[in-house]
PDB file of C-alpha atoms in Angstrom:
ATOM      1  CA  UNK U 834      38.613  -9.208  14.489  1.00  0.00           C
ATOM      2  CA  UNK U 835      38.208 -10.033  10.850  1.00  0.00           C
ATOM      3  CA  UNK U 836      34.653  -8.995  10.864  1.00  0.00           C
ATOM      4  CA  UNK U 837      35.830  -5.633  12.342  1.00  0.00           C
ATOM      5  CA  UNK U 838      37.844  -5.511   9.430  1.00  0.00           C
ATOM      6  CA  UNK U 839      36.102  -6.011   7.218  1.00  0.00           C
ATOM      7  CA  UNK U 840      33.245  -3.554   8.836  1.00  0.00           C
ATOM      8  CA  UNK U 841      35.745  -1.042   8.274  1.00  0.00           C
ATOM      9  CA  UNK U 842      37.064  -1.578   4.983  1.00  0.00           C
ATOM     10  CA  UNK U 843      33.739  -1.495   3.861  1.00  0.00           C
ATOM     11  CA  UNK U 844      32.426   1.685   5.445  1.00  0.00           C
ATOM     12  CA  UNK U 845      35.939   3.522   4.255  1.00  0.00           C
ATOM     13  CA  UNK U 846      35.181   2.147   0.176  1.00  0.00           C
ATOM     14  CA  UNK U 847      30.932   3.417   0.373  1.00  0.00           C
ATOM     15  CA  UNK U 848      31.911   6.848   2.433  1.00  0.00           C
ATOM     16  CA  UNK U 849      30.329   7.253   6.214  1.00  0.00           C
ATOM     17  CA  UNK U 850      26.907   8.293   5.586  1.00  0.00           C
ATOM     18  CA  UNK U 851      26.779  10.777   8.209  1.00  0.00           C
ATOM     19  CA  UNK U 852      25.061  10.156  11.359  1.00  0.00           C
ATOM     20  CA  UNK U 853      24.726   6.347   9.810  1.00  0.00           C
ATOM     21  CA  UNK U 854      23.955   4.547  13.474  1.00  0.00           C
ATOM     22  CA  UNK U 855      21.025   6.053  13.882  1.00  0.00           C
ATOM     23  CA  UNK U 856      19.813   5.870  10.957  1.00  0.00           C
ATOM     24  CA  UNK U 857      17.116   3.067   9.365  1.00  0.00           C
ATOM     25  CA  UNK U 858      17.318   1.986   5.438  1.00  0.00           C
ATOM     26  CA  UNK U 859      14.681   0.297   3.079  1.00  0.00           C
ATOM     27  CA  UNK U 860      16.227  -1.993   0.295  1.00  0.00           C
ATOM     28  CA  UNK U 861      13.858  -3.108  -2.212  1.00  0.00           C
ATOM     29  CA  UNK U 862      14.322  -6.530  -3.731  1.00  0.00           C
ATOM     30  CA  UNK U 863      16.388  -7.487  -0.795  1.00  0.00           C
ATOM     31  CA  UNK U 864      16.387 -11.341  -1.252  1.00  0.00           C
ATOM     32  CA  UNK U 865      18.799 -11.640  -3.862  1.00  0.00           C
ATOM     33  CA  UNK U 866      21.547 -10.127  -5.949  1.00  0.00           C
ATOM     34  CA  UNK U 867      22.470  -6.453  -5.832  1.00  0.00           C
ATOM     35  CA  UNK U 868      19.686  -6.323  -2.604  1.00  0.00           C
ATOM     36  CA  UNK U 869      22.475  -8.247  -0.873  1.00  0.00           C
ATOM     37  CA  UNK U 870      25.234  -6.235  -1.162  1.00  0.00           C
ATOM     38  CA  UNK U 871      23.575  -2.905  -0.272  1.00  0.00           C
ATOM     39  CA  UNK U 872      22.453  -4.836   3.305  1.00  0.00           C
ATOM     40  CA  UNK U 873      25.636  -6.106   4.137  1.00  0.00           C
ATOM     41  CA  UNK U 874      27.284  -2.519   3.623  1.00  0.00           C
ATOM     42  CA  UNK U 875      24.750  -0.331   5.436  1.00  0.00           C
ATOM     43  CA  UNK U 876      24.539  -2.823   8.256  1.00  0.00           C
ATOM     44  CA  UNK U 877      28.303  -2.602   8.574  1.00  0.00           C
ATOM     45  CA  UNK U 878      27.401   1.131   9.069  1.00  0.00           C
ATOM     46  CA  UNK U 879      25.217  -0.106  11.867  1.00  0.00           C
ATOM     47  CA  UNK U 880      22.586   0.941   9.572  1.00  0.00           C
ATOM     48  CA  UNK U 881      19.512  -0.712  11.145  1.00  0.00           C
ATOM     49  CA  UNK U 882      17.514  -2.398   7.966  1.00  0.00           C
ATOM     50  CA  UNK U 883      13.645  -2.908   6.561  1.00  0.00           C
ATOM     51  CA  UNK U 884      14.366  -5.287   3.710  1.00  0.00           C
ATOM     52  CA  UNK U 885      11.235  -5.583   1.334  1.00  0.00           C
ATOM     53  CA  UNK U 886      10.877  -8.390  -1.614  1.00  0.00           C
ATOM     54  CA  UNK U 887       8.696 -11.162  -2.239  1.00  0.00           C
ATOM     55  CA  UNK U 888      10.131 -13.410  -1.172  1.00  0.00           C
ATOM     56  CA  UNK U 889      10.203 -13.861   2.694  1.00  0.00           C
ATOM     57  CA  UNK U 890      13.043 -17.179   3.499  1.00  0.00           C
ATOM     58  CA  UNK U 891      15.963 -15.608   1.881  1.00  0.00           C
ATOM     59  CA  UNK U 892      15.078 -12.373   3.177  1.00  0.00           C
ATOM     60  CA  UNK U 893      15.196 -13.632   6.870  1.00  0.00           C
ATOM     61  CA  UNK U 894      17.747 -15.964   6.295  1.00  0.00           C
ATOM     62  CA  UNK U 895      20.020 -12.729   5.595  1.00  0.00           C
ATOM     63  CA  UNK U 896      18.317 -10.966   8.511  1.00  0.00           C
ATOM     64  CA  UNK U 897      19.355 -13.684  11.114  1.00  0.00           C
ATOM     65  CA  UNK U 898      23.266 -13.208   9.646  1.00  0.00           C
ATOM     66  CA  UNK U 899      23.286  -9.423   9.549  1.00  0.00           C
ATOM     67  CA  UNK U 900      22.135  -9.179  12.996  1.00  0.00           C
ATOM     68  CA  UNK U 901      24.689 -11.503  14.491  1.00  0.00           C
ATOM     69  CA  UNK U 902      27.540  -9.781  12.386  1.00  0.00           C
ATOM     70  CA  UNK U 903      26.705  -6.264  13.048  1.00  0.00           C
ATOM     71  CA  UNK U 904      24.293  -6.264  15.716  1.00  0.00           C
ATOM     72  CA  UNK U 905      21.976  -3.884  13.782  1.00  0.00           C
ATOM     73  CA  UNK U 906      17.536  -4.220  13.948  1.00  0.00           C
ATOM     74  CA  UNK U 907      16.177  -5.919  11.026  1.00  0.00           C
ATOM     75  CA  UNK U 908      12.633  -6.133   9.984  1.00  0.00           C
ATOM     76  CA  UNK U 909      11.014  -8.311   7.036  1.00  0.00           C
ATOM     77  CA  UNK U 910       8.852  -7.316   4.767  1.00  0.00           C
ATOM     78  CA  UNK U 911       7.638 -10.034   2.197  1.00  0.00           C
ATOM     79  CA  UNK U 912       5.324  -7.781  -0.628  1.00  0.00           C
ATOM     80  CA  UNK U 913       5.567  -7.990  -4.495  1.00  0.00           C
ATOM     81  CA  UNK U 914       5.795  -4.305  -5.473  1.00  0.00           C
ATOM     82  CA  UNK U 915       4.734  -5.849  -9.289  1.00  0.00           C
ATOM     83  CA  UNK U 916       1.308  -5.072  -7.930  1.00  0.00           C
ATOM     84  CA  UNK U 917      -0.436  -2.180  -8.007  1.00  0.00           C
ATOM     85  CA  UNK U 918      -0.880  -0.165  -4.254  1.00  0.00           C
ATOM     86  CA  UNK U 919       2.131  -2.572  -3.275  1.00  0.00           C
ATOM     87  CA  UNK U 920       4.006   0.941  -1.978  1.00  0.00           C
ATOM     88  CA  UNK U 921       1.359   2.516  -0.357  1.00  0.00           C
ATOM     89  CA  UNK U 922       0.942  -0.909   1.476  1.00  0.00           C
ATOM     90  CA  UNK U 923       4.483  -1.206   2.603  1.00  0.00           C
ATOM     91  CA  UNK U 924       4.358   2.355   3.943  1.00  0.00           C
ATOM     92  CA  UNK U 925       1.198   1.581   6.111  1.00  0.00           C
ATOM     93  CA  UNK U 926       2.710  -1.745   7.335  1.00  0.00           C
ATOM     94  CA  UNK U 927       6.150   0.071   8.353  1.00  0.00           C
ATOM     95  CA  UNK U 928       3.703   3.261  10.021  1.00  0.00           C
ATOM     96  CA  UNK U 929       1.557   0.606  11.890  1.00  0.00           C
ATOM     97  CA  UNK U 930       5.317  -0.154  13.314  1.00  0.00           C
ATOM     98  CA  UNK U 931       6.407   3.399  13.947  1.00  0.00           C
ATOM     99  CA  UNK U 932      10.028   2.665  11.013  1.00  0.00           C
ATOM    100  CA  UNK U 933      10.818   6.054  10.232  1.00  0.00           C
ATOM    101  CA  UNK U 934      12.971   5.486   6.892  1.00  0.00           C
ATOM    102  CA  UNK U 935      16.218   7.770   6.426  1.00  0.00           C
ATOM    103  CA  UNK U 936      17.863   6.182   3.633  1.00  0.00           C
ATOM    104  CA  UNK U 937      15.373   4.368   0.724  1.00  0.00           C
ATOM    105  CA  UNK U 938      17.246   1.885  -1.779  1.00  0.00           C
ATOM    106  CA  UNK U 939      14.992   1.714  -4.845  1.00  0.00           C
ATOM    107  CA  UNK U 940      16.377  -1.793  -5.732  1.00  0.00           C
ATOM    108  CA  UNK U 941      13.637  -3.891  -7.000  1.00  0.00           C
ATOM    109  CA  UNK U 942      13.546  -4.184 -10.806  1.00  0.00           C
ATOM    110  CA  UNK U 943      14.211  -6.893 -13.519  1.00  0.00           C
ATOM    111  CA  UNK U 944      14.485  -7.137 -17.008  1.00  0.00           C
ATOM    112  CA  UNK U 945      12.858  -8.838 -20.551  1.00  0.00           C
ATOM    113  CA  UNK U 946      15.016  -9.844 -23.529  1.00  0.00           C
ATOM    114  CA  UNK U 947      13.648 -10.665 -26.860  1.00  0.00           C
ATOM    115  CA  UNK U 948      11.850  -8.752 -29.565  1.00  0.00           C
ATOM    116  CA  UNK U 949       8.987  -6.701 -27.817  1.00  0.00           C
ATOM    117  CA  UNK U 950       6.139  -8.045 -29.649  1.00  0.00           C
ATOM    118  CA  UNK U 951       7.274 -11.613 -29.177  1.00  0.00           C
ATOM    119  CA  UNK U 952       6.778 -10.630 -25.429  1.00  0.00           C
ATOM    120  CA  UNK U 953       3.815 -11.109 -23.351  1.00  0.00           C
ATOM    121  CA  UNK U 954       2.204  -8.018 -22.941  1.00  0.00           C
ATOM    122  CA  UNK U 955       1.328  -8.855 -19.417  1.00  0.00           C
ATOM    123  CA  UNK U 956       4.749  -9.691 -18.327  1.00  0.00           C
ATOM    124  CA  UNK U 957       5.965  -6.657 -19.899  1.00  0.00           C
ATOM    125  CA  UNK U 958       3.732  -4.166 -18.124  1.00  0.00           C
ATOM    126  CA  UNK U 959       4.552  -5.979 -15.121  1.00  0.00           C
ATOM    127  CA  UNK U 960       8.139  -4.921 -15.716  1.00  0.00           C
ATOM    128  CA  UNK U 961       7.020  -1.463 -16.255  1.00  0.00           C
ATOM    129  CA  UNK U 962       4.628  -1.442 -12.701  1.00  0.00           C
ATOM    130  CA  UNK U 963       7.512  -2.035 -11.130  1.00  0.00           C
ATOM    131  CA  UNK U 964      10.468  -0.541 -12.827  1.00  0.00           C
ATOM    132  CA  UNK U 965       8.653   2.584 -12.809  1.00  0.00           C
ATOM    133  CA  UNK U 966       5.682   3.405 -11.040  1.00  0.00           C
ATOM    134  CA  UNK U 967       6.749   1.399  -8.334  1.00  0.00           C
ATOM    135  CA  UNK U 968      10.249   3.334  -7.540  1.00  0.00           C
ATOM    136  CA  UNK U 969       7.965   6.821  -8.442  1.00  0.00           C
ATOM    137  CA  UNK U 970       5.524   5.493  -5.970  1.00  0.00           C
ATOM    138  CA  UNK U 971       8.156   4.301  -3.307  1.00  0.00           C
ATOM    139  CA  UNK U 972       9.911   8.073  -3.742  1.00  0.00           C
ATOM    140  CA  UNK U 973       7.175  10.291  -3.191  1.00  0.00           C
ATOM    141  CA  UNK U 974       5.692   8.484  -0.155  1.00  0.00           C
ATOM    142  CA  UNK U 975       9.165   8.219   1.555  1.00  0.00           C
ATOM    143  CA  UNK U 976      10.315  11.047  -0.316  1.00  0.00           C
ATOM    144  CA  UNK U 977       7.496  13.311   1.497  1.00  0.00           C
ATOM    145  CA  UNK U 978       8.515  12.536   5.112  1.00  0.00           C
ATOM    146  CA  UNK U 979      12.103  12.769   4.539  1.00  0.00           C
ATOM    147  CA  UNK U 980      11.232  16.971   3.603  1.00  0.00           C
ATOM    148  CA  UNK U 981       8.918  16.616   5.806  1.00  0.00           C
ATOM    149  CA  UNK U 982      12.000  16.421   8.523  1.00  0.00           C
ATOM    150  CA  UNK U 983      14.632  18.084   6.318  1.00  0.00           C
ATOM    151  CA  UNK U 984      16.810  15.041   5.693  1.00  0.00           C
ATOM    152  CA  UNK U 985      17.048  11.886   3.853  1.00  0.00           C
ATOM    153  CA  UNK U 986      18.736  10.311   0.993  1.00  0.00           C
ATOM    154  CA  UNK U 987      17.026   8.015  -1.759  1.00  0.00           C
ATOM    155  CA  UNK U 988      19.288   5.695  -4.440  1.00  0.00           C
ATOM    156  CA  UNK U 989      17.477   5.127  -7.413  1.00  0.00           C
ATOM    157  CA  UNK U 990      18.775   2.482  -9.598  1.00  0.00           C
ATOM    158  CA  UNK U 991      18.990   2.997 -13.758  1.00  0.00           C
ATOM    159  CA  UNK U 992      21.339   1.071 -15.516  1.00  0.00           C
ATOM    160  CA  UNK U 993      24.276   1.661 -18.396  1.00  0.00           C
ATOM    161  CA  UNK U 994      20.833   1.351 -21.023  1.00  0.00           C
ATOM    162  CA  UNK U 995      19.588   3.744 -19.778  1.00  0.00           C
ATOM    163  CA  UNK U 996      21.624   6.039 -22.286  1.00  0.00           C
ATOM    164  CA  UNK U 997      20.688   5.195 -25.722  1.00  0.00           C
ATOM    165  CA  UNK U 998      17.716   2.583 -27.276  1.00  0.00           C
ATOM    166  CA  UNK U 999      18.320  -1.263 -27.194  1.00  0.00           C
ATOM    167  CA  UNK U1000      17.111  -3.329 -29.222  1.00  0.00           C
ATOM    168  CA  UNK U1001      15.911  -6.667 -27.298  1.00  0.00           C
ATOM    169  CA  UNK U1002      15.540  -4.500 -24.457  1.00  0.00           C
ATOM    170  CA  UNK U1003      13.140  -2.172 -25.942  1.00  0.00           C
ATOM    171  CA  UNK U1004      10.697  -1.836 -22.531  1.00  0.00           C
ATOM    172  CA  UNK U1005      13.847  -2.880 -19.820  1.00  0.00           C
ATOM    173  CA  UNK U1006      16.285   0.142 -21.420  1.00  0.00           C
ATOM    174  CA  UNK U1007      12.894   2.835 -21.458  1.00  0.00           C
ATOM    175  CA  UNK U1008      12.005   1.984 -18.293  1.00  0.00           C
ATOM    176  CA  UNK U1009      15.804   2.811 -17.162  1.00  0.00           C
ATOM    177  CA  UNK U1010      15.847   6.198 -19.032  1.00  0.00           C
ATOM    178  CA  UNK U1011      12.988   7.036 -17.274  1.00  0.00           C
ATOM    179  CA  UNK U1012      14.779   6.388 -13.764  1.00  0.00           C
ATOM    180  CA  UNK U1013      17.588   8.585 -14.946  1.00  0.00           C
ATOM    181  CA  UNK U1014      16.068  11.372 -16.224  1.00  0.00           C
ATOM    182  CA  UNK U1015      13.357  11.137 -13.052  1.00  0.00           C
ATOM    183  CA  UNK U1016      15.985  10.967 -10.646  1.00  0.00           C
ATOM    184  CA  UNK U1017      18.360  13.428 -11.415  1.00  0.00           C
ATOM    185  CA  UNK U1018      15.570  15.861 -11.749  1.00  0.00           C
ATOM    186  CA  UNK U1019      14.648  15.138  -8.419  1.00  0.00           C
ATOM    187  CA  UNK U1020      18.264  15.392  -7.129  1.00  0.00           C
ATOM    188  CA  UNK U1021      17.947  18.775  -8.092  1.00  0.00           C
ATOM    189  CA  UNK U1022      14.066  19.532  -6.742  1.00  0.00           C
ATOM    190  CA  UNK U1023      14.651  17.933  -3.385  1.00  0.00           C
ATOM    191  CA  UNK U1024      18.114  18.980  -2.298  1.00  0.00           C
ATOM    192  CA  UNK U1025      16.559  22.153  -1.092  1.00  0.00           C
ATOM    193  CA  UNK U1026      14.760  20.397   1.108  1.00  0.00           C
ATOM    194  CA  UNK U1027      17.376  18.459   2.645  1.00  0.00           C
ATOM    195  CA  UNK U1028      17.233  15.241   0.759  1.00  0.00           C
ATOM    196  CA  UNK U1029      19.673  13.779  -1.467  1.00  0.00           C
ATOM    197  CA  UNK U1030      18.712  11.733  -4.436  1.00  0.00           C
ATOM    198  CA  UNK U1031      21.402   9.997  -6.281  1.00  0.00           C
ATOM    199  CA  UNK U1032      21.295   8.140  -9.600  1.00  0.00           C
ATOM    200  CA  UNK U1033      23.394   4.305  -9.590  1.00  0.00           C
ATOM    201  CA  UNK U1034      23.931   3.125 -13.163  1.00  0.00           C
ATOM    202  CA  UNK U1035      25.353  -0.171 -13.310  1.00  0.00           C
ATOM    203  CA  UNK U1036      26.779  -1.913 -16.387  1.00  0.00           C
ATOM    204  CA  UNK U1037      26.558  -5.795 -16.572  1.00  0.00           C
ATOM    205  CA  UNK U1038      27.087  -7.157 -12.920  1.00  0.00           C
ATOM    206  CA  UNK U1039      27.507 -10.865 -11.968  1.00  0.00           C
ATOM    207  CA  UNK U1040      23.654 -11.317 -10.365  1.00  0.00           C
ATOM    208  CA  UNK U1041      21.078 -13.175 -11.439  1.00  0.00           C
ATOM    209  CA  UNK U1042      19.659 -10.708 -14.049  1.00  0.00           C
ATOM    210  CA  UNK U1043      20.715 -12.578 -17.264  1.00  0.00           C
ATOM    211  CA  UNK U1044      18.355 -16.384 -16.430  1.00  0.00           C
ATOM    212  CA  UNK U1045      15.578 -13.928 -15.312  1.00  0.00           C
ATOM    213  CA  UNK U1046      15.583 -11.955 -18.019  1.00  0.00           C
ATOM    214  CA  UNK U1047      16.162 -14.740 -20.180  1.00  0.00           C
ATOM    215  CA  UNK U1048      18.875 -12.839 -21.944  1.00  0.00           C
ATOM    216  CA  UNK U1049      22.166 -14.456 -23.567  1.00  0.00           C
ATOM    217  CA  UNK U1050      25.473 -13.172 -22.694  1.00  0.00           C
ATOM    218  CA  UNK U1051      28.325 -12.215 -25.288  1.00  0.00           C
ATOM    219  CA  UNK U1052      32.170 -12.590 -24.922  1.00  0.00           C
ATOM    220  CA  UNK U1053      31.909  -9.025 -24.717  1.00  0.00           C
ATOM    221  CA  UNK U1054      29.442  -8.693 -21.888  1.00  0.00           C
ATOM    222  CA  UNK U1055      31.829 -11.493 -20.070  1.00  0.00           C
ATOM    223  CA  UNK U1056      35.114  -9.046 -20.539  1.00  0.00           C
ATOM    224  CA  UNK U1057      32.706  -5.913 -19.213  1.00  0.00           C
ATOM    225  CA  UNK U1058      30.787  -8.182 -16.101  1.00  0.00           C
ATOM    226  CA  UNK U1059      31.520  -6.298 -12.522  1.00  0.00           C
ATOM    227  CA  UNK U1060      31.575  -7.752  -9.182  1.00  0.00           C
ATOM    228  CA  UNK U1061      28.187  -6.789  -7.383  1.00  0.00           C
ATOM    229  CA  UNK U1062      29.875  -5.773  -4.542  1.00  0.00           C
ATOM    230  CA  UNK U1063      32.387  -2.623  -6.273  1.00  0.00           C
ATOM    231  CA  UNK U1064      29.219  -1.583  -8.266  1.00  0.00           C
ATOM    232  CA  UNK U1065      27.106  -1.455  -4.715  1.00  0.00           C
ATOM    233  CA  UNK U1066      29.457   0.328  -3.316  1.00  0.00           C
ATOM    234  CA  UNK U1067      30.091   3.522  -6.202  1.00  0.00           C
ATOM    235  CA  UNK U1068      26.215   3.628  -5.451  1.00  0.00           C
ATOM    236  CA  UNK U1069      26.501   4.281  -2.239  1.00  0.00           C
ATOM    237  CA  UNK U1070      29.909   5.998  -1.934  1.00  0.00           C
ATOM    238  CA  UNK U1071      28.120   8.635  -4.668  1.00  0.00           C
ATOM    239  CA  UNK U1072      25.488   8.955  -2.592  1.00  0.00           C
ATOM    240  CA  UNK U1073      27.249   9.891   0.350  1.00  0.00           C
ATOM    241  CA  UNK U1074      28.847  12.739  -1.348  1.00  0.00           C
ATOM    242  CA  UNK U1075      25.272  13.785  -2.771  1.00  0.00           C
ATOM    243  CA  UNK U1076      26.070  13.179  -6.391  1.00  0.00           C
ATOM    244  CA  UNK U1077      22.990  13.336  -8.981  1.00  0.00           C
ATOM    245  CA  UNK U1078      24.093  10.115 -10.750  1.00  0.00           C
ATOM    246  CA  UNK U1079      26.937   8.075 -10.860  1.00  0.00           C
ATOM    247  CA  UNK U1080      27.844   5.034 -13.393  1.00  0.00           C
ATOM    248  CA  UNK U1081      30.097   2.264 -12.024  1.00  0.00           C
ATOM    249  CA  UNK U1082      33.255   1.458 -13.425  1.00  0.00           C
ATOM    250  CA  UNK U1083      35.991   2.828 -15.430  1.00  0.00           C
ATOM    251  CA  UNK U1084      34.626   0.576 -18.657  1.00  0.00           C
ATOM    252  CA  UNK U1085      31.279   1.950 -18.568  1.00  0.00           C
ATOM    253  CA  UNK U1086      32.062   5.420 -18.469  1.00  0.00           C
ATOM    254  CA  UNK U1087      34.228   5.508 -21.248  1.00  0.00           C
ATOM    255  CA  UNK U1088      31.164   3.329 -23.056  1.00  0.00           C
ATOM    256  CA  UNK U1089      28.610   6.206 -22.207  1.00  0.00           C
ATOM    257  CA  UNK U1090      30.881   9.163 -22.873  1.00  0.00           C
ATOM    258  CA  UNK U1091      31.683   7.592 -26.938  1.00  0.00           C
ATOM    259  CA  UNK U1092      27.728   7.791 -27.045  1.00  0.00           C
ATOM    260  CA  UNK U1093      28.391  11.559 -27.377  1.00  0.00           C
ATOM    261  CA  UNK U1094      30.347  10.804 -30.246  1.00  0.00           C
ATOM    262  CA  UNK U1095      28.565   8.511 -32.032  1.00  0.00           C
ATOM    263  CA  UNK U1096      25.075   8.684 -34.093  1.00  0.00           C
ATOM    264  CA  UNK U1097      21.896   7.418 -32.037  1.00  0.00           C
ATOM    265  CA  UNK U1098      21.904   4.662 -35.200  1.00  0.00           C
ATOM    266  CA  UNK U1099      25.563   3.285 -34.619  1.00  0.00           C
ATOM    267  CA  UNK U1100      24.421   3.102 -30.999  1.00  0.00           C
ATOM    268  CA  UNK U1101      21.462   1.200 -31.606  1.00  0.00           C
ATOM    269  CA  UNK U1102      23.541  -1.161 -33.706  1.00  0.00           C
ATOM    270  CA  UNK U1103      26.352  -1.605 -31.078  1.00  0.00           C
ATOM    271  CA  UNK U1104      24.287  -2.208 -28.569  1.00  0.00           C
ATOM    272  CA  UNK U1105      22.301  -4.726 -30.375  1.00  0.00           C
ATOM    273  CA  UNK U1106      25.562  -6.558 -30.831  1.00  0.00           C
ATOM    274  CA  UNK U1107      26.709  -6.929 -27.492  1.00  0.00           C
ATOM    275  CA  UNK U1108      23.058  -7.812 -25.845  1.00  0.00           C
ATOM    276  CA  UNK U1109      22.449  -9.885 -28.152  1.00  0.00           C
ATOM    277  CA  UNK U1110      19.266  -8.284 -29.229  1.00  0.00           C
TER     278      UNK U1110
END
């Protein structure tokens, strides 16, 4: 009974994605952090799942307990979408197993901190393969068959950087802006066509982004940290009502809304301060 509660509490905070039963979802970067939440609230849905990330024990590990709690289909898909053709890949090995996808959760992404030219060059483009042309890759290929059909929804995922230059996140914040800007353009290009595309912009969450990225964390970051689970679920929810973007949490949109009052310099400055940049 608790799990039935819980099922429903869930499904009432994200919105009923209509038609959700019969309906299959991708999550990139699906073995860890934010990747977890977004499984555990589709498959409440009864949201049947591919989950794609590199690596595969985690990733099955969360399969095996989403299918005994919710009785949804779960497929596994170990690939590292760092490497170039990774997408184009994953969409053969889901065709070769006749997966339509309905929803796609453009998930995978990490972070660098430090000055950028005290940054291997390698690791940063590797950031920027799959930060960007790996979600642009991802969204055209799934984004095609969902017109295709006349129906489909796509949550790209930016972050609260993504609105102004940070120092010490020079590449990480770009790569976000881009993500923004590209998917509330294509909120507005594909909703014709009967596919939403919605924009999640988190501020700092509680996953495991700070000891990959290497990045310190300030008393203020601590007072402004969210839950994974509320921010996964404003992505959703927003998506559900076919929203172009969406930032989570009451904090962060009064942060982005004094941008518009502020010069891009003071900005800079701020920001520098509370990364630690």
């Amino acid at each position: 009974m608790q799990n039935i509660a819980n099922a429903e509490t869930q499904t009432s905070l994200v919105g009923k994605l209509n038609g959700a039963a019969a309906k299959r979802a991708l999550i990139t970067g699906a073995s860890s952090g934010m990747g977890l939440e977004y499984a555990e609230l589709l498959a409440a849905q009864k949201v049947n799942l591919v989950l794609a990330a590199r690596r595969r024990e985690p990733m099955e590990k969360l399969a095996i307990e989403l299918r005994q709690k919710y009785g949804v289909e779960i497929v596994v898909e170990p690939i590292d979408l760092a490497v170039p053709g990774a997408a184009a890949r994953l969409k053969s090995s889901l065709d070769d197993k006749s997966l339509q996808i309905d929803i796609l959760v453009n998930n995978a992404g990490y972070g660098l901190h430090g000055d950028f030219l005290d940054t291997s060059l390698e690791r940063t483009t590797a950031m920027i393969q799959l930060n960007i042309t790996a979600v642009t890759e991802l969204s055209f290929i799934f984004g095609q068959d969902m017109a295709t059909r006349g129906s489909g929804q796509i949550l790209l995922i930016a972050s609260i950087l993504a609105f102004q230059p940070v120092p010490g996140f020079a590449a990480y914040a770009a790569t976000k802006s881009y993500v923004l800007s590209f998917g509330e353009a294509l909120h507005d290009e594909l909703r014709p066509r009967g596919v939403t595309v919605t924009c999640l912009c988190p501020g700092h969450t509680e996953t495991g982004f700070d000891s990959a990225a290497s990045a310190p964390v300030s008393r203020m970051l601590r007072i402004l940290t969210m839950k994974p689970r509320p921010v996964a679920q404003s992505g959703l929810r927003a998506l559900s009502q076919g929203k172009a973007s969406v930032l989570a949490g009451f904090m962060n949109k009064i942060i982005i809304f004094s941008n518009r009052l502020t010069p891009r310099s003071m900005q800079r400055a701020v920001m520098k301060s509370v990364t630690g940049g």
